[in-house]
PDB file of C-alpha atoms and ligand atoms in Angstrom:
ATOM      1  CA  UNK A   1      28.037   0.428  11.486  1.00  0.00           C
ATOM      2  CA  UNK A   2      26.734   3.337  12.174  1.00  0.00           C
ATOM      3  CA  UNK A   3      23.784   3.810  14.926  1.00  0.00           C
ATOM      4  CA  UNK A   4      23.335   6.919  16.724  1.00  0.00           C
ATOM      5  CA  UNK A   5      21.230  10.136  15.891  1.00  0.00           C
ATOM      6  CA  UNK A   6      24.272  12.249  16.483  1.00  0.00           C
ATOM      7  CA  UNK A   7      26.396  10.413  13.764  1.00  0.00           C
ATOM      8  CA  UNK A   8      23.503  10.027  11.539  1.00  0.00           C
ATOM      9  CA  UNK A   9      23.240  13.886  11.272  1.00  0.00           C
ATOM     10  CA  UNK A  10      26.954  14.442  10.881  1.00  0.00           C
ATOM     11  CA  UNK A  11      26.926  12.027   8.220  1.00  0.00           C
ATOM     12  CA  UNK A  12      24.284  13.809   6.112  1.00  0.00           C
ATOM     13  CA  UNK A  13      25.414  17.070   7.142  1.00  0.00           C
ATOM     14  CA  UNK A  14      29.261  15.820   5.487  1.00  0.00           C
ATOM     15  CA  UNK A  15      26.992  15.129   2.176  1.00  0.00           C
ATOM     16  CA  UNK A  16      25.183  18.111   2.209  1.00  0.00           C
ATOM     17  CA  UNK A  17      22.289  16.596   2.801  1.00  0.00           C
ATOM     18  CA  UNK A  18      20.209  19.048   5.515  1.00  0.00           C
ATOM     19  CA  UNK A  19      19.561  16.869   8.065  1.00  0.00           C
ATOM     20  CA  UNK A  20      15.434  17.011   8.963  1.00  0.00           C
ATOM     21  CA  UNK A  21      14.275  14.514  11.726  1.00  0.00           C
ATOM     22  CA  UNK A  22      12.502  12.266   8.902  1.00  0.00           C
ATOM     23  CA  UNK A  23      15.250  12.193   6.705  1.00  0.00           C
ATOM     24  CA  UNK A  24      17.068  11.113   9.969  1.00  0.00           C
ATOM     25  CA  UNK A  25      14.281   8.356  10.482  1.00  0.00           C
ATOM     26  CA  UNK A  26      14.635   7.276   7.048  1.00  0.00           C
ATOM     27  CA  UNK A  27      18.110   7.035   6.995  1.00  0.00           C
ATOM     28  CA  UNK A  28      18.627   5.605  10.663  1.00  0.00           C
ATOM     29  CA  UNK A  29      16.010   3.014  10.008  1.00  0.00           C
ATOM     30  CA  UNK A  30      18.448   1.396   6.546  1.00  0.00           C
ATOM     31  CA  UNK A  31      21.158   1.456   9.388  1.00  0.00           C
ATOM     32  CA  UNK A  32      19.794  -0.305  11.888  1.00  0.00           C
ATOM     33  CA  UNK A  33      18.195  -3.290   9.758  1.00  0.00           C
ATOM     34  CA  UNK A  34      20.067  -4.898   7.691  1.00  0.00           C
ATOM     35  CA  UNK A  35      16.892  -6.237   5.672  1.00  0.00           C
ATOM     36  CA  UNK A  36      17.155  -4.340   2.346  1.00  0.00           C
ATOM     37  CA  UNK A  37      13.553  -2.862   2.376  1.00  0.00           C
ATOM     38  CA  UNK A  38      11.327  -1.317  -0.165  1.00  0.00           C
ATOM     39  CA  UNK A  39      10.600   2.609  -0.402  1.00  0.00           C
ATOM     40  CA  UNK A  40       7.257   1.285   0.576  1.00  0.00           C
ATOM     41  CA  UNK A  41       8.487  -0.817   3.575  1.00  0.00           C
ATOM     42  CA  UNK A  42       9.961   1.996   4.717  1.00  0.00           C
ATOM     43  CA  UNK A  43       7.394   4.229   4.727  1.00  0.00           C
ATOM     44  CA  UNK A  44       5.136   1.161   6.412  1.00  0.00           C
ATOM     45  CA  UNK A  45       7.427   1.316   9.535  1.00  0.00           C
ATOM     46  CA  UNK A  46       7.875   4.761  10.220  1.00  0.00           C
ATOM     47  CA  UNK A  47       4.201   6.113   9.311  1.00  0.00           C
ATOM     48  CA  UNK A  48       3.427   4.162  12.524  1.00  0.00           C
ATOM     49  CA  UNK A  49       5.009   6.778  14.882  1.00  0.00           C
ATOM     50  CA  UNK A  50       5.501   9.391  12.606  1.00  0.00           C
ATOM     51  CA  UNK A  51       1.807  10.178  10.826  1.00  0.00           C
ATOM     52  CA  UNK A  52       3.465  13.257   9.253  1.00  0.00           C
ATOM     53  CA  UNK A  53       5.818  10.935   7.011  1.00  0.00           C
ATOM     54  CA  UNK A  54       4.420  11.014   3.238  1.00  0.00           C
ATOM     55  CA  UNK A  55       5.531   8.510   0.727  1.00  0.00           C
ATOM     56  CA  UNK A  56       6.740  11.603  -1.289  1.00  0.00           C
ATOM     57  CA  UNK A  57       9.274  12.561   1.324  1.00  0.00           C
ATOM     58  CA  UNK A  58      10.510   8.710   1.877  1.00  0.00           C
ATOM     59  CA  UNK A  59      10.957   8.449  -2.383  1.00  0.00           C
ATOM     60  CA  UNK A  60      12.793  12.145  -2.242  1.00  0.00           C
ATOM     61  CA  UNK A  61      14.960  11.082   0.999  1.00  0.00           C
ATOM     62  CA  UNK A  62      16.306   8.039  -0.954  1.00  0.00           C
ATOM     63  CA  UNK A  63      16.718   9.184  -3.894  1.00  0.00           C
ATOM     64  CA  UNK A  64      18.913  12.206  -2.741  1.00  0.00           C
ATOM     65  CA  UNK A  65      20.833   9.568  -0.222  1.00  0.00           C
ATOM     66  CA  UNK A  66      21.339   7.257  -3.434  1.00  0.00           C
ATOM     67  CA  UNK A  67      22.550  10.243  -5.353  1.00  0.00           C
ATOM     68  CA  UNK A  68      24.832  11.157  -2.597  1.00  0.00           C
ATOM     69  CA  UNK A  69      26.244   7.717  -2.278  1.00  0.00           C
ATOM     70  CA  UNK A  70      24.991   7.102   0.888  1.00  0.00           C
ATOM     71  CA  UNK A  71      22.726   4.194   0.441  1.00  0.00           C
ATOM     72  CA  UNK A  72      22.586   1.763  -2.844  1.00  0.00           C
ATOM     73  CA  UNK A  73      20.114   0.810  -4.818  1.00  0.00           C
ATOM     74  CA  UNK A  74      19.594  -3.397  -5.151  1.00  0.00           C
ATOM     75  CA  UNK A  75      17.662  -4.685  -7.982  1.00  0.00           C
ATOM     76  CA  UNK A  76      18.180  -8.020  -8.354  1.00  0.00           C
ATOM     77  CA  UNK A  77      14.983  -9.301  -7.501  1.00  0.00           C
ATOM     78  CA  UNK A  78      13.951  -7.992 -11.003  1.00  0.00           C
ATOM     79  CA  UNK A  79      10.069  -6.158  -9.999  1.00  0.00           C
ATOM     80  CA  UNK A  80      11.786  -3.524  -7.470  1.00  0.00           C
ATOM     81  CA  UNK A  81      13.828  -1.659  -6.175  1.00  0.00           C
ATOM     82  CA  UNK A  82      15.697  -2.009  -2.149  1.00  0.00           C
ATOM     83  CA  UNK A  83      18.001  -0.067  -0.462  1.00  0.00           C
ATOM     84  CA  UNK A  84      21.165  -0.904   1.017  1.00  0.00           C
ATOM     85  CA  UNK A  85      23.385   1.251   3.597  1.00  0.00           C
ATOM     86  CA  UNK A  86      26.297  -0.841   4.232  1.00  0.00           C
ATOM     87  CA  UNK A  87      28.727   0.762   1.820  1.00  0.00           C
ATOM     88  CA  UNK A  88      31.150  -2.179   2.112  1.00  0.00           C
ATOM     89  CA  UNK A  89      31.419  -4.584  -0.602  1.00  0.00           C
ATOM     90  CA  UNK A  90      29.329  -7.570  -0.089  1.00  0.00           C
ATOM     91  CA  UNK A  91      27.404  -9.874  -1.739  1.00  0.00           C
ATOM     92  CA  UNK A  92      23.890 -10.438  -1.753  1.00  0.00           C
ATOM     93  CA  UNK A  93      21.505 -13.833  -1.353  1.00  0.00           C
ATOM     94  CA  UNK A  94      17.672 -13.603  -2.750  1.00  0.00           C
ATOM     95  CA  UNK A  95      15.601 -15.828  -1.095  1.00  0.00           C
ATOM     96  CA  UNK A  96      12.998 -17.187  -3.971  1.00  0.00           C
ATOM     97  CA  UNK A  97      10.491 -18.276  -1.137  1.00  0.00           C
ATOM     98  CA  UNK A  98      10.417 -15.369   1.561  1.00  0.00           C
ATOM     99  CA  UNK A  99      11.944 -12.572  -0.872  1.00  0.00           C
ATOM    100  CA  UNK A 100      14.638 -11.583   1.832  1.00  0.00           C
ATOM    101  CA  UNK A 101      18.044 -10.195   0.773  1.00  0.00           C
ATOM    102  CA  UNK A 102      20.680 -11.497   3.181  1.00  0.00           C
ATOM    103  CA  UNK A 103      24.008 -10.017   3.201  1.00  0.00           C
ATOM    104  CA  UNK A 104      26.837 -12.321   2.460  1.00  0.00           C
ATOM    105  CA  UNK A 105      30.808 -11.535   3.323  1.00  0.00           C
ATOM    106  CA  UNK A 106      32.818 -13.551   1.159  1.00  0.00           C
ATOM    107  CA  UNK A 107      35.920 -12.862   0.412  1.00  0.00           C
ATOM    108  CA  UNK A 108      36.364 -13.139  -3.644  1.00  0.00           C
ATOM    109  CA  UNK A 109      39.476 -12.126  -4.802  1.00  0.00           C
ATOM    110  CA  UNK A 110      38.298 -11.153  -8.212  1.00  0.00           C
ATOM    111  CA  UNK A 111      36.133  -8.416  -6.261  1.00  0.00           C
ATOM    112  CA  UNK A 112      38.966  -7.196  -4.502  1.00  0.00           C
ATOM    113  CA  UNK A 113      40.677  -5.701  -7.887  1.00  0.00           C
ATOM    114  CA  UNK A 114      39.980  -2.219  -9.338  1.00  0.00           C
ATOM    115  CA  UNK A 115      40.800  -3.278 -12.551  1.00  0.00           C
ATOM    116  CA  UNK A 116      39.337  -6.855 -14.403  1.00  0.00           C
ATOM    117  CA  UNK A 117      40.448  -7.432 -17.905  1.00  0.00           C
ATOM    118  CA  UNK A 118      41.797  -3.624 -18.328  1.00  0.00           C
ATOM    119  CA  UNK A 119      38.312  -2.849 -17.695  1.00  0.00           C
ATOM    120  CA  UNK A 120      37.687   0.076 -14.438  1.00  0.00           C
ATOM    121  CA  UNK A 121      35.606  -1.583 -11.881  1.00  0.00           C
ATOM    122  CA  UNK A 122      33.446   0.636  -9.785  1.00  0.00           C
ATOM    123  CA  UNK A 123      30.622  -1.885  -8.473  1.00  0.00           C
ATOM    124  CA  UNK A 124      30.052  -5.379  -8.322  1.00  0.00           C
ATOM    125  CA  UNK A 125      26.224  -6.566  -8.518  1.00  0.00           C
ATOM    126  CA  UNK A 126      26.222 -10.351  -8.395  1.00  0.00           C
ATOM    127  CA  UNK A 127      23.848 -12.388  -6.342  1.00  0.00           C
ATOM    128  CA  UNK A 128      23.203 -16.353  -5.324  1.00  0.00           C
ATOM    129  CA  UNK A 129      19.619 -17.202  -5.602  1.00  0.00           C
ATOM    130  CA  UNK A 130      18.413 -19.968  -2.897  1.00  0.00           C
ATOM    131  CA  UNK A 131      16.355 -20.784  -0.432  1.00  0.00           C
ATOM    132  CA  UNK A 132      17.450 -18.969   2.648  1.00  0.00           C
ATOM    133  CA  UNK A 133      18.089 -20.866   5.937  1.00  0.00           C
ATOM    134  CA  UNK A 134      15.196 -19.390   7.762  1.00  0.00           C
ATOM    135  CA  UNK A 135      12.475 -20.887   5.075  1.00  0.00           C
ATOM    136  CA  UNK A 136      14.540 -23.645   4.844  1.00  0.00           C
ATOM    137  CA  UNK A 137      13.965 -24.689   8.796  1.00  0.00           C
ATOM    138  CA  UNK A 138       9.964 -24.348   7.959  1.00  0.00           C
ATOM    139  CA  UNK A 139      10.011 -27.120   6.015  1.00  0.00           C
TER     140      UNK A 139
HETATM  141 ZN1   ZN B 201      13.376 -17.209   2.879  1.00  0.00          ZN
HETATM  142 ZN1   ZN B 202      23.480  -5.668   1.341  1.00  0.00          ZN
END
């Protein structure tokens, strides 16, 4: 996982992505929670230091990062859309009480295969829908 500023930068730079301190924010602030946030929950948490950072700029930043493969898109929750930078394949767990999107590493070795029924895999968007352990000790 990476964390610092310096390997942030290299890392859009390598995409061609020019890399300006808010797109930095944007994209260290994916990296360093692995909570699968909203544009809008984005833009929540940075505006706070940053009062320059527009809601334009955070919907432009992710869509170029999407487009460049550097984040993913999650949409299982059906009403919006969350980003995702751990590239690795994983699976996800929707909590239908708090909303949160926990990463799960399972190994599955149907996943693990390129190729399923001489079809080309090139993602895998599955998800288990629960109640997740936090909401769970609440009650
Ligand atoms: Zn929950
Ligand atoms: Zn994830």
């Amino acid at each position: 996982m990476i964390a610092n500023r310096q390997d942030i930068k290299q890392l859009l730079e390598s995409r061609g992505i020019k890399p300006t301190l808010q797109r930095l924010k944007i994209l260290e602030s994916l990296l360093l929670k692995q909570e699968h946030p909203t544009a809008d929950m984005i833009y929540q948490r940075l505006v706070a230091d940053a009062p320059t950072m527009s809601k334009t700029t955070v919907y432009n930043t992710l869509n170029s990062l999407v487009a460049k493969g550097l984040i993913f898109p999650v949409t299982i929750t059906g009403t919006e859309v969350r980003y995702d930078a751990e590239s690795s394949c994983h699976h996800h767990f929707l909590c239908e009480r708090c909303g949160s999107i926990i990463d799960i590493n399972i190994e599955c070795p149907k996943v693990k295969k390129k190729e399923i029924d001489g079809h080309l895999v090139k993602a895998v968007h599955g998800y288990f829908l629960g109640i997740c352990a936090r909401c769970l000790a609440k009650h």
